[in-house]
Coordinates of C-alpha atoms in Angstrom, one line a residue:
Chain A
M9 CA -0.1 -0.2 0.0
S10 CA 1.2 3.4 -0.6
A11 CA 0.4 6.5 1.6
L12 CA -0.6 9.3 0.2
L13 CA 0.6 11.2 3.3
A14 CA 3.7 9.7 4.8
I15 CA 4.8 11.6 7.9
N16 CA 8.7 9.9 9.0
R17 CA 10.1 11.1 12.4
L18 CA 9.2 14.3 11.5
S19 CA 10.5 17.1 14.8
V20 CA 9.2 20.7 15.1
A21 CA 10.7 23.1 17.9
Y22 CA 9.7 26.3 19.2
G23 CA 13.5 28.2 20.2
G24 CA 14.7 24.9 21.3
I25 CA 12.0 23.8 22.6
H26 CA 10.6 20.4 21.1
A27 CA 6.8 20.2 20.8
V28 CA 7.0 17.3 18.3
R29 CA 9.5 14.4 18.5
E30 CA 10.2 11.6 15.7
L31 CA 6.7 11.5 14.7
S32 CA 5.7 9.0 12.2
L33 CA 2.0 8.6 10.1
E34 CA 0.6 7.4 7.3
V35 CA -2.7 8.0 5.6
A36 CA -4.1 6.0 2.1
P37 CA -5.7 7.7 -0.3
G38 CA -9.4 8.2 0.9
E39 CA -9.0 6.6 4.2
M40 CA -9.9 8.3 7.5
V41 CA -7.4 8.8 10.3
C42 CA -6.9 10.6 13.7
L43 CA -4.4 12.5 15.5
I44 CA -5.5 12.3 19.2
G45 CA -4.2 13.0 22.3
A46 CA -4.5 15.7 25.4
N47 CA -4.4 19.9 25.2
G48 CA -0.3 20.5 24.5
A49 CA 0.4 16.9 23.1
G50 CA 1.2 18.2 20.0
K51 CA -1.3 18.3 17.6
T52 CA -2.0 21.5 15.7
T53 CA 2.0 21.6 15.7
T54 CA 1.9 18.6 13.6
L55 CA -0.5 20.1 11.5
K56 CA 1.1 23.3 10.8
A57 CA 4.8 21.3 10.0
V58 CA 2.9 19.5 7.3
S59 CA 1.2 22.3 5.6
G60 CA 3.6 24.2 5.8
L61 CA 2.8 26.9 8.1
L62 CA 6.3 26.0 10.3
A63 CA 9.5 24.9 9.5
P64 CA 10.0 20.8 10.9
H65 CA 13.4 20.7 12.8
G66 CA 13.6 17.2 11.2
G67 CA 12.7 14.4 9.7
S68 CA 10.3 14.5 6.2
V69 CA 6.8 14.9 4.9
H70 CA 5.6 13.5 1.6
F71 CA 2.5 13.6 -0.4
D72 CA 1.7 11.1 -3.0
G73 CA 5.4 10.2 -2.8
Q74 CA 6.9 13.7 -3.1
S75 CA 9.1 15.7 -0.4
I76 CA 6.6 18.5 0.7
T77 CA 9.3 19.0 3.6
R78 CA 10.0 22.7 3.3
L79 CA 7.5 24.0 1.2
P80 CA 5.7 26.7 1.8
A81 CA 1.9 26.8 2.6
H82 CA 0.4 27.9 -0.5
E83 CA 2.6 25.3 -2.9
V84 CA 1.1 22.6 -0.2
A85 CA -2.3 23.9 -0.6
R86 CA -1.9 23.9 -4.3
R87 CA -0.7 20.0 -4.5
G88 CA -3.7 19.2 -2.5
L89 CA -3.1 19.4 0.6
T90 CA -6.4 21.6 2.5
L91 CA -6.1 22.7 6.3
V92 CA -9.4 23.6 8.0
P93 CA -7.2 25.6 10.6
E94 CA -8.5 25.4 14.0
G95 CA -11.4 27.7 15.4
R96 CA -13.2 29.0 12.2
G97 CA -10.9 30.1 10.3
V98 CA -13.0 31.2 7.8
F99 CA -12.9 35.1 6.2
P100 CA -15.4 36.7 8.8
R101 CA -15.6 40.3 6.2
M102 CA -16.4 38.0 3.7
S103 CA -19.6 37.0 2.2
V104 CA -20.7 33.0 2.7
A105 CA -20.1 33.0 -1.3
E106 CA -17.4 35.2 -1.5
N107 CA -15.4 32.6 1.1
L108 CA -16.4 29.7 -0.7
M109 CA -15.2 31.0 -3.9
M110 CA -11.3 31.9 -2.4
G111 CA -11.3 28.3 -1.8
A112 CA -10.6 27.8 -5.3
Y113 CA -8.3 30.8 -5.8
A114 CA -5.7 28.7 -7.0
R115 CA -8.1 26.8 -9.4
R116 CA -8.6 28.9 -13.2
D117 CA -11.2 26.3 -14.8
R118 CA -14.1 28.1 -14.3
A119 CA -16.5 25.4 -15.5
E120 CA -15.6 23.1 -13.0
I121 CA -15.5 25.6 -10.1
A122 CA -19.0 26.4 -10.6
R123 CA -20.1 22.5 -10.7
D124 CA -18.3 22.1 -7.2
L125 CA -20.1 25.1 -5.9
D126 CA -23.3 23.8 -7.1
Q127 CA -22.1 20.2 -4.7
V128 CA -20.8 22.0 -2.2
Y129 CA -24.3 24.4 -1.7
A130 CA -25.6 20.7 -2.5
L131 CA -23.4 19.6 0.9
L132 CA -24.0 22.5 3.2
P133 CA -28.1 23.4 2.7
R134 CA -27.7 25.7 5.8
L135 CA -25.6 28.2 4.2
T136 CA -27.4 27.8 0.6
E137 CA -29.7 30.2 2.8
R138 CA -27.0 32.6 3.6
R139 CA -24.8 33.4 0.8
A140 CA -25.0 36.5 0.6
Q141 CA -24.7 37.0 4.6
L142 CA -21.3 37.7 6.3
A143 CA -19.3 35.1 7.3
G144 CA -18.1 36.9 10.2
L145 CA -21.8 36.8 11.6
L146 CA -22.5 32.5 11.4
S147 CA -23.3 30.8 14.3
G148 CA -20.0 28.6 15.2
G149 CA -20.8 25.6 14.0
E150 CA -22.0 27.5 10.3
Q151 CA -18.6 29.0 10.3
Q152 CA -17.3 25.5 10.7
M153 CA -19.6 24.0 7.6
L154 CA -18.0 27.1 5.7
A155 CA -14.8 26.0 6.5
L156 CA -15.5 23.0 5.5
G157 CA -17.1 24.0 1.9
R158 CA -14.3 26.6 1.5
A159 CA -11.3 23.9 1.8
M160 CA -13.6 21.2 -1.1
M161 CA -13.5 23.9 -3.1
A162 CA -10.0 23.1 -3.4
R163 CA -10.8 20.1 -4.4
P164 CA -8.5 18.7 -2.1
R165 CA -7.4 15.2 -2.2
L166 CA -6.7 15.1 1.6
L167 CA -7.9 17.8 4.0
L168 CA -6.2 18.0 7.5
L169 CA -9.3 19.4 10.0
D170 CA -8.0 21.0 12.7
E171 CA -10.1 20.3 15.8
P172 CA -13.8 21.0 14.0
S173 CA -15.7 20.3 16.9
M174 CA -14.3 23.0 19.2
G175 CA -16.2 25.3 21.0
L176 CA -19.3 23.8 19.4
A177 CA -22.9 22.7 20.8
P178 CA -23.6 18.8 20.8
L179 CA -26.2 18.7 17.8
M180 CA -23.8 21.2 15.5
V181 CA -21.0 18.6 16.6
Q182 CA -23.2 15.6 15.4
A183 CA -23.8 17.8 12.1
V184 CA -20.3 18.7 11.4
F185 CA -19.0 15.6 11.5
D186 CA -21.9 14.3 9.6
I187 CA -20.4 16.1 6.6
I188 CA -17.0 14.8 7.3
R189 CA -18.5 11.8 7.0
R190 CA -19.8 12.2 3.8
I191 CA -16.8 14.4 2.1
A192 CA -15.0 11.0 3.2
A193 CA -17.3 8.8 1.2
G194 CA -16.6 10.6 -1.9
G195 CA -13.5 9.7 -1.7
V196 CA -11.2 12.7 0.1
A197 CA -8.9 11.4 2.9
V198 CA -9.1 12.8 6.0
L199 CA -6.2 13.7 9.0
L200 CA -8.6 14.9 11.4
I201 CA -7.0 16.2 14.9
E202 CA -9.4 16.0 18.5
Q203 CA -9.3 16.6 21.5
N204 CA -12.8 14.5 21.6
A205 CA -11.0 11.4 21.6
H206 CA -14.6 9.1 21.6
L207 CA -16.3 11.4 18.4
A208 CA -12.7 10.7 16.0
L209 CA -12.4 6.9 17.2
K210 CA -15.6 6.4 15.9
T211 CA -15.4 8.7 13.2
C212 CA -12.4 7.1 11.9
A213 CA -10.6 3.9 10.6
R214 CA -7.1 4.2 12.7
G215 CA -5.7 6.2 15.2
Y216 CA -2.6 7.8 16.5
V217 CA -2.5 8.6 20.0
L218 CA -0.2 11.4 21.0
E219 CA 1.8 12.4 23.6
N220 CA 4.1 14.7 24.9
G221 CA 4.6 15.4 21.1
T222 CA 5.7 11.7 20.3
V223 CA 3.3 9.1 19.2
T224 CA 2.9 6.2 22.0
L225 CA -0.2 4.2 20.4
S226 CA -1.5 3.1 17.1
G227 CA -3.7 1.0 15.5
P228 CA -7.2 0.4 14.3
A229 CA -9.7 2.8 15.9
A230 CA -11.5 0.1 17.8
E231 CA -8.5 -1.4 19.2
L232 CA -8.0 1.9 19.9
S233 CA -11.1 2.2 21.8
A234 CA -11.2 -0.8 22.9
N235 CA -7.5 -0.2 24.9
P236 CA -7.4 0.3 28.7
A237 CA -5.0 3.4 28.6
V238 CA -6.5 4.7 26.0
R239 CA -10.1 4.0 27.8
Q240 CA -8.9 5.7 31.0
A241 CA -6.5 8.6 29.8
Y242 CA -9.2 9.5 26.5
L243 CA -12.4 8.0 26.9
G244 CA -13.5 8.7 30.5
D245 CA -14.0 5.5 32.4
Chain B
M28 CA -38.7 48.3 -23.6
S29 CA -36.0 47.0 -21.3
S30 CA -33.4 48.6 -24.2
V31 CA -34.5 51.5 -24.2
L32 CA -34.4 51.5 -20.5
S33 CA -30.8 50.1 -20.9
L34 CA -30.0 52.8 -23.7
N35 CA -31.2 55.4 -20.9
K36 CA -28.9 54.3 -18.0
T37 CA -25.9 54.8 -21.0
R38 CA -26.9 57.7 -21.6
S39 CA -27.1 58.7 -17.9
R40 CA -24.4 57.3 -16.9
W41 CA -22.4 59.1 -19.9
L42 CA -24.3 62.4 -18.7
T43 CA -22.9 61.9 -15.1
F44 CA -19.7 61.0 -17.2
G45 CA -19.7 64.3 -18.8
L46 CA -20.6 66.6 -15.8
L47 CA -18.0 65.3 -13.6
A48 CA -15.2 66.2 -15.7
L49 CA -16.4 69.5 -17.0
G50 CA -17.3 69.9 -13.4
L51 CA -13.2 69.0 -12.2
A52 CA -12.2 71.1 -15.8
L53 CA -13.6 74.2 -14.1
L54 CA -12.9 73.8 -10.4
P55 CA -10.1 75.7 -10.3
F56 CA -11.5 78.6 -11.9
L57 CA -14.4 78.1 -9.8
V58 CA -12.4 78.2 -6.8
D59 CA -10.2 81.2 -7.7
A60 CA -13.1 83.3 -8.6
G61 CA -15.2 82.1 -5.0
L62 CA -11.9 81.7 -2.6
G63 CA -8.8 83.1 -3.9
R64 CA -5.8 81.8 -5.2
S65 CA -4.5 80.1 -2.2
W66 CA -7.6 77.4 -3.0
V67 CA -6.5 76.5 -5.8
R68 CA -3.3 75.9 -4.0
L69 CA -4.7 73.9 -1.6
L70 CA -7.1 71.8 -4.5
D71 CA -3.2 70.8 -6.0
L72 CA -2.0 69.6 -2.3
A73 CA -5.4 67.9 -2.0
L74 CA -4.9 65.9 -5.4
L75 CA -1.4 64.9 -4.0
Y76 CA -3.2 63.8 -0.3
V77 CA -5.6 62.0 -2.5
I78 CA -2.7 59.8 -4.0
L79 CA -1.1 59.4 -1.0
A80 CA -4.3 57.9 0.4
L81 CA -5.0 56.1 -1.9
G82 CA -1.3 54.5 -1.5
L83 CA -1.7 53.7 2.2
N84 CA -5.0 52.5 1.5
I85 CA -3.2 49.7 -0.7
V86 CA -1.4 48.3 3.0
V87 CA -3.9 49.3 5.5
G88 CA -7.2 49.1 3.8
Y89 CA -6.9 45.9 1.3
A90 CA -4.0 44.1 2.9
G91 CA -4.6 45.0 6.4
L92 CA -0.6 45.4 7.2
L93 CA -1.3 49.1 10.0
D94 CA 2.0 50.8 8.5
L95 CA 3.3 54.2 10.7
G96 CA 6.0 54.8 8.0
Y97 CA 4.5 55.7 4.9
V98 CA 5.4 59.3 5.0
A99 CA 8.8 57.6 4.5
F100 CA 8.1 56.8 0.9
Y101 CA 6.8 59.9 0.0
A102 CA 10.3 62.1 1.4
L103 CA 11.9 58.9 -0.8
G104 CA 9.9 60.0 -4.1
A105 CA 10.8 64.0 -3.8
Y106 CA 14.4 63.7 -2.9
V107 CA 15.0 61.4 -5.5
Y108 CA 13.2 64.5 -7.6
A109 CA 15.1 66.8 -5.7
W110 CA 18.7 65.6 -6.5
L111 CA 18.2 64.7 -10.1
S112 CA 16.0 68.3 -11.2
S113 CA 17.9 70.6 -9.0
P114 CA 21.2 72.2 -9.0
H115 CA 22.1 70.5 -6.0
F116 CA 24.1 68.2 -8.1
G117 CA 23.2 70.1 -10.7
L118 CA 21.4 67.5 -12.4
H119 CA 18.2 68.2 -14.5
L120 CA 16.7 65.7 -15.6
P121 CA 13.1 65.3 -17.1
F122 CA 10.2 64.7 -14.7
W123 CA 9.1 62.3 -16.9
A124 CA 12.5 59.8 -16.2
V125 CA 12.2 61.8 -12.8
L126 CA 9.2 59.9 -11.5
P127 CA 9.0 56.8 -12.0
L128 CA 12.6 56.6 -10.9
G129 CA 11.1 58.0 -7.3
A130 CA 8.4 55.7 -7.5
A131 CA 11.0 52.8 -8.3
L132 CA 12.9 53.7 -5.5
A133 CA 10.0 53.9 -3.3
A134 CA 8.9 50.2 -3.9
L135 CA 12.3 49.1 -3.3
F136 CA 12.6 50.5 -0.3
G137 CA 8.9 48.9 0.4
V138 CA 10.0 45.6 -0.1
L139 CA 12.9 46.6 2.2
L140 CA 10.4 47.3 5.1
G141 CA 8.0 44.6 4.0
A142 CA 10.3 42.1 4.1
P143 CA 11.6 41.9 7.7
T144 CA 8.2 41.9 8.9
L145 CA 6.6 39.7 7.3
R146 CA 5.6 37.6 10.4
L147 CA 4.4 41.5 12.4
R148 CA 1.2 42.1 12.5
G149 CA -1.2 45.0 14.0
D150 CA 0.2 46.9 16.4
Y151 CA 3.9 45.3 16.6
L152 CA 4.2 45.8 13.0
A153 CA 2.7 49.4 13.8
I154 CA 5.5 50.3 16.0
V155 CA 8.3 48.6 13.1
T156 CA 6.8 50.7 10.5
L157 CA 7.2 53.6 12.6
G158 CA 10.5 53.4 13.2
F159 CA 11.4 53.0 9.5
G160 CA 10.0 56.6 8.7
E161 CA 11.7 57.9 12.0
I162 CA 14.7 56.4 10.2
I163 CA 14.2 57.8 6.7
R164 CA 13.5 61.0 8.2
I165 CA 16.8 61.0 10.8
F166 CA 19.2 59.8 7.8
L167 CA 17.4 62.8 5.3
N168 CA 18.1 65.3 8.4
N169 CA 21.9 64.1 8.6
L170 CA 23.7 63.2 5.3
N171 CA 25.1 66.2 5.1
A172 CA 28.4 65.4 6.0
P173 CA 31.0 63.9 5.1
V174 CA 29.7 64.2 1.7
N175 CA 26.3 66.1 1.2
I176 CA 23.8 64.0 -0.1
T177 CA 20.6 66.0 1.5
N178 CA 22.0 69.0 2.4
G179 CA 20.5 68.1 6.0
P180 CA 17.8 70.6 7.7
Q181 CA 18.3 72.8 5.1
G182 CA 16.5 71.0 2.8
I183 CA 17.2 71.5 -1.4
N184 CA 15.9 74.3 -2.8
L185 CA 15.2 75.6 -6.4
I186 CA 14.1 72.1 -7.8
D187 CA 13.0 72.1 -11.3
P188 CA 9.3 72.3 -11.7
V189 CA 7.8 70.1 -14.4
R190 CA 8.7 71.3 -17.7
L191 CA 8.2 69.9 -21.1
G192 CA 10.1 71.2 -24.0
S193 CA 10.2 75.0 -23.4
F194 CA 6.3 74.6 -21.6
D195 CA 7.2 75.5 -18.0
L196 CA 4.3 74.6 -15.7
S197 CA 5.2 77.1 -13.4
Q198 CA 5.2 80.0 -15.3
P199 CA 1.7 81.3 -16.9
H200 CA 0.5 80.5 -19.7
A201 CA -2.2 82.4 -22.2
L202 CA -4.4 79.3 -23.8
F203 CA -7.3 79.6 -25.5
G204 CA -7.4 83.5 -24.9
Y205 CA -7.4 82.4 -21.0
T206 CA -4.0 82.9 -18.8
F207 CA -3.5 80.3 -16.8
T208 CA -1.6 80.3 -13.8
G209 CA 1.3 77.6 -12.8
I210 CA -1.5 76.8 -10.0
H211 CA -3.8 75.9 -12.5
L212 CA -2.1 74.4 -14.8
T213 CA -0.4 71.6 -11.9
Y214 CA -4.3 70.9 -10.7
Y215 CA -4.8 69.8 -14.1
L216 CA -1.2 67.7 -14.1
F217 CA -1.8 66.6 -10.4
L218 CA -5.6 65.8 -11.8
L219 CA -4.2 63.4 -14.3
F220 CA -1.6 61.2 -11.9
T221 CA -4.6 61.3 -9.4
L222 CA -7.5 59.6 -11.9
M223 CA -4.5 57.7 -13.0
V224 CA -4.1 55.8 -9.3
I225 CA -8.0 55.8 -9.0
F226 CA -8.3 53.7 -12.0
I227 CA -4.8 51.6 -11.3
S228 CA -6.5 50.7 -7.4
M229 CA -9.7 50.0 -9.0
R230 CA -8.5 47.9 -10.9
L231 CA -6.6 46.4 -7.7
E232 CA -9.5 45.9 -6.0
D233 CA -11.5 43.9 -8.4
S234 CA -8.8 41.8 -9.6
R235 CA -7.2 37.6 -8.1
I236 CA -4.3 40.2 -6.4
G237 CA -7.5 42.6 -5.0
R238 CA -8.8 39.4 -3.2
A239 CA -6.0 37.6 -2.2
W240 CA -5.4 41.2 -0.1
V241 CA -8.4 40.8 1.3
A242 CA -8.0 37.6 2.3
I243 CA -4.7 37.8 4.3
R244 CA -5.7 40.9 6.2
E245 CA -9.0 38.7 7.5
D246 CA -7.0 35.5 8.3
E247 CA -3.3 35.1 7.3
I248 CA -3.4 31.4 8.2
A249 CA -7.3 31.0 6.1
A250 CA -5.2 32.9 3.1
A251 CA -2.1 30.7 3.1
A252 CA -4.6 27.2 3.0
T253 CA -6.3 28.5 0.2
G254 CA -3.4 28.8 -2.2
I255 CA -2.3 32.7 -1.7
N256 CA 1.0 33.0 -1.6
T257 CA 1.4 35.5 1.4
R258 CA 4.5 36.3 1.4
N259 CA 5.2 37.8 -2.5
L260 CA 1.3 39.6 -1.6
K261 CA 2.6 41.3 1.6
L262 CA 5.4 42.4 -0.3
L263 CA 3.8 43.4 -3.3
A264 CA 1.4 45.3 -1.4
F265 CA 4.3 47.5 0.5
A266 CA 5.2 48.1 -3.1
M267 CA 2.4 49.2 -5.0
G268 CA 1.3 51.3 -1.7
A269 CA 5.2 53.0 -1.7
T270 CA 4.8 53.5 -6.0
F271 CA 2.4 56.2 -4.9
G272 CA 3.9 57.4 -2.0
G273 CA 7.0 57.9 -4.0
L274 CA 4.8 59.3 -6.8
A275 CA 3.3 61.7 -4.3
G276 CA 6.7 62.3 -3.1
G277 CA 8.5 63.7 -6.5
L278 CA 4.7 66.0 -7.7
F279 CA 5.4 67.4 -4.0
A280 CA 9.0 68.2 -4.6
S281 CA 8.3 69.6 -8.4
F282 CA 5.4 71.7 -6.8
Q283 CA 6.9 73.4 -3.9
G284 CA 10.9 74.1 -5.7
F285 CA 12.0 73.5 -2.0
I286 CA 11.5 70.3 0.3
S287 CA 13.3 70.0 3.5
P288 CA 13.3 66.9 6.3
E289 CA 11.0 69.1 8.5
S290 CA 7.9 67.7 5.8
F291 CA 8.1 64.5 6.1
N292 CA 7.3 63.7 10.2
L293 CA 5.9 61.1 11.7
M294 CA 2.6 63.6 11.8
E295 CA 2.2 63.5 8.1
S296 CA 1.9 59.8 8.2
I297 CA -0.8 59.5 11.0
M298 CA -2.6 62.5 9.1
I299 CA -2.6 60.4 5.7
L300 CA -3.8 57.1 8.2
C301 CA -6.4 59.5 9.4
M302 CA -7.8 60.1 5.8
I303 CA -8.5 56.2 5.3
V304 CA -10.4 55.6 8.4
L305 CA -12.0 59.1 8.5
G306 CA -13.5 58.7 5.0
G307 CA -14.0 54.6 4.7
M308 CA -11.0 52.3 4.9
G309 CA -10.8 50.2 1.8
H310 CA -13.4 52.0 0.0
I311 CA -11.8 54.0 -3.3
P312 CA -14.7 57.0 -2.7
G313 CA -14.4 56.8 1.4
V314 CA -10.8 57.6 0.9
I315 CA -10.7 60.3 -1.7
F316 CA -13.8 62.2 0.2
G317 CA -11.7 61.6 3.1
A318 CA -8.0 63.3 1.9
V319 CA -10.0 66.0 0.2
V320 CA -11.7 67.0 3.5
L321 CA -8.8 66.2 5.7
T322 CA -6.3 68.9 3.5
L323 CA -9.1 71.5 3.3
L324 CA -11.0 71.5 6.9
P325 CA -7.6 72.7 8.7
E326 CA -7.5 75.3 6.4
A327 CA -10.8 76.2 6.3
L328 CA -10.5 76.4 10.2
R329 CA -8.2 78.9 9.9
Y330 CA -11.6 81.8 8.8
T331 CA -12.6 81.3 13.0
G332 CA -10.5 84.1 13.6
D333 CA -12.5 86.0 11.3
W334 CA -16.1 84.5 12.9
Q335 CA -14.5 86.0 16.2
R336 CA -14.6 89.0 15.1
N337 CA -17.8 89.2 13.4
L338 CA -19.8 87.7 16.6
F339 CA -18.0 89.3 19.4
G340 CA -15.8 92.0 17.4
H341 CA -12.8 91.1 19.0
V342 CA -10.9 87.7 19.0
Y343 CA -10.4 85.7 21.5
I344 CA -8.4 82.9 20.4
D345 CA -6.1 82.4 18.4
P346 CA -7.6 80.8 15.4
A347 CA -3.5 78.6 15.1
D348 CA -4.8 77.2 18.8
L349 CA -8.2 76.6 17.7
R350 CA -8.5 75.0 14.9
M351 CA -6.2 72.0 15.1
L352 CA -8.4 71.5 18.5
L353 CA -11.6 71.9 16.0
F354 CA -10.5 69.2 13.8
G355 CA -9.4 67.2 17.2
V356 CA -12.6 67.3 18.1
A357 CA -14.0 66.5 14.5
L358 CA -12.1 63.3 14.2
V359 CA -14.0 62.1 17.0
A360 CA -17.2 62.9 16.7
V361 CA -17.1 60.9 13.0
M362 CA -15.2 58.3 15.1
L363 CA -18.2 58.2 17.4
Y364 CA -21.6 58.5 14.8
R365 CA -19.9 57.1 11.5
P366 CA -17.2 54.5 13.0
A367 CA -17.4 53.0 9.4
G368 CA -16.3 56.3 8.3
L369 CA -17.9 59.0 6.1
L370 CA -18.6 57.4 3.3
P371 CA -17.8 53.3 4.4
S372 CA -18.1 50.5 1.6
T373 CA -21.6 48.9 1.9
R374 CA -19.7 46.0 3.9
R375 CA -18.3 48.0 6.3
R376 CA -21.4 49.5 6.8
R377 CA -23.3 45.9 6.8
E378 CA -21.0 45.0 9.6
F379 CA -21.1 47.7 12.0
A380 CA -24.6 47.9 11.2
D381 CA -24.9 43.8 12.2
A382 CA -22.4 44.4 14.8
Q383 CA -24.9 46.4 17.0
G384 CA -28.4 45.4 15.4

């Protein structure tokens, strides 16, 4: 099996302090993988390094067989690896429609963009009614949906999701995760980062557990959910 | 039916356009007749400030990079013009060669300022740009020894006016039976450049580059995640803004005939920023309006002395003191009652209305 995303012994440091140490992880094409861990374990740092927002200290990142290790963020994005940033990374003073069109910024195929836009609206009916509204005035859940829709406008092969459930009401979390599952069902691979381990393991096929910047456990989600250590630390048993 | 309507619409649009063009063409004569010659001079200055404000609007209004040292680019443009077109170095190159050089040098310095500050935002960026503006001014003030480059605080004098062949823009000319003075002719030259800058601003706003700038302003990480090269586009914003600043500087030097570091202090940067904020950040008509109002208002407030004399028969407060006070009060009042600016874009207006409602 050739991996779509292959992270090999990645290390990231902030001013001498290692936030991520020798982290290795793989995502196959179309696969849903989660990375769970406590606050400060290095989850967001990992995503930032993969997406080019942070320069790694050591190790390598390969996407579709090619190294993207020190590529700037916009180059990474243009290869089909799209980050949905933490905390509703929408453009607040642009309308819903403008936000979605920004997602297709790097593309030039107008007809295809228009088709994808229709598909995104079909996926996110709540946004269809609000296409002229400013994104900053949407509810938290709607903003998260918009961020997902904008990412889809780039036609990604891999979505990097940073804590999509953060700060949302339980019903909204369900709605957002339904959308994520439908996106994945369409063949897009997902690397999901979550503090809500229960939800993440229920959604994904495989998982990695991150502690103090390094992977301590990995395996099929069902196996991890059954692991006593995981149950005690992350599932509140 | 609809074709008749659209024909009427095009016709009315051309009519508006024609009236506007006629109004702008006649403006200096109306102002001259109604208010006096010194106000035509102010009109020329107002056009320069429109260019400056539109330039800073690219950096602050579109890309959201708070630049408090913008006047440095204005100064560079002015000094390049002075160096290449005055007795200071004995060079007298024509304005059409000097103006682009000044704008280009300003653009280069825009990139030089932008490159080390790429990671800074908001107040941190403001401090660094403020320092940059002061450094340029202090350099200009002190580069008269060991080699006299800037002539220090005395500034550079006898700068050439704009000349095309034997046509000297600073001298009165008789055309079509009318006598055009230097400040009238300067008005038309500045108007030409102002329209050019307005046109470029409009095209930029409605382009991929303009949208990318707005995205960077709104959320830099999300912008990078959509494939926007944030580094290059921020540098481009600095360079474009600086180009307009440098252009205005060259025009200013040719117009005044004399420049010194004094003219390019921090207050000037803040004033240009005020024009944008007061008029309506990121909105071209608002920025133009803000620039014109803030150029003319301080001058209009000089008349407070006359008002006092008419009302009380005596001048109680020196208008020089009073006018800055009233100016400050006017700024505070506008920001309290029209926080999005005097002429905000529909987007900004909606945002403020929704935030309150």
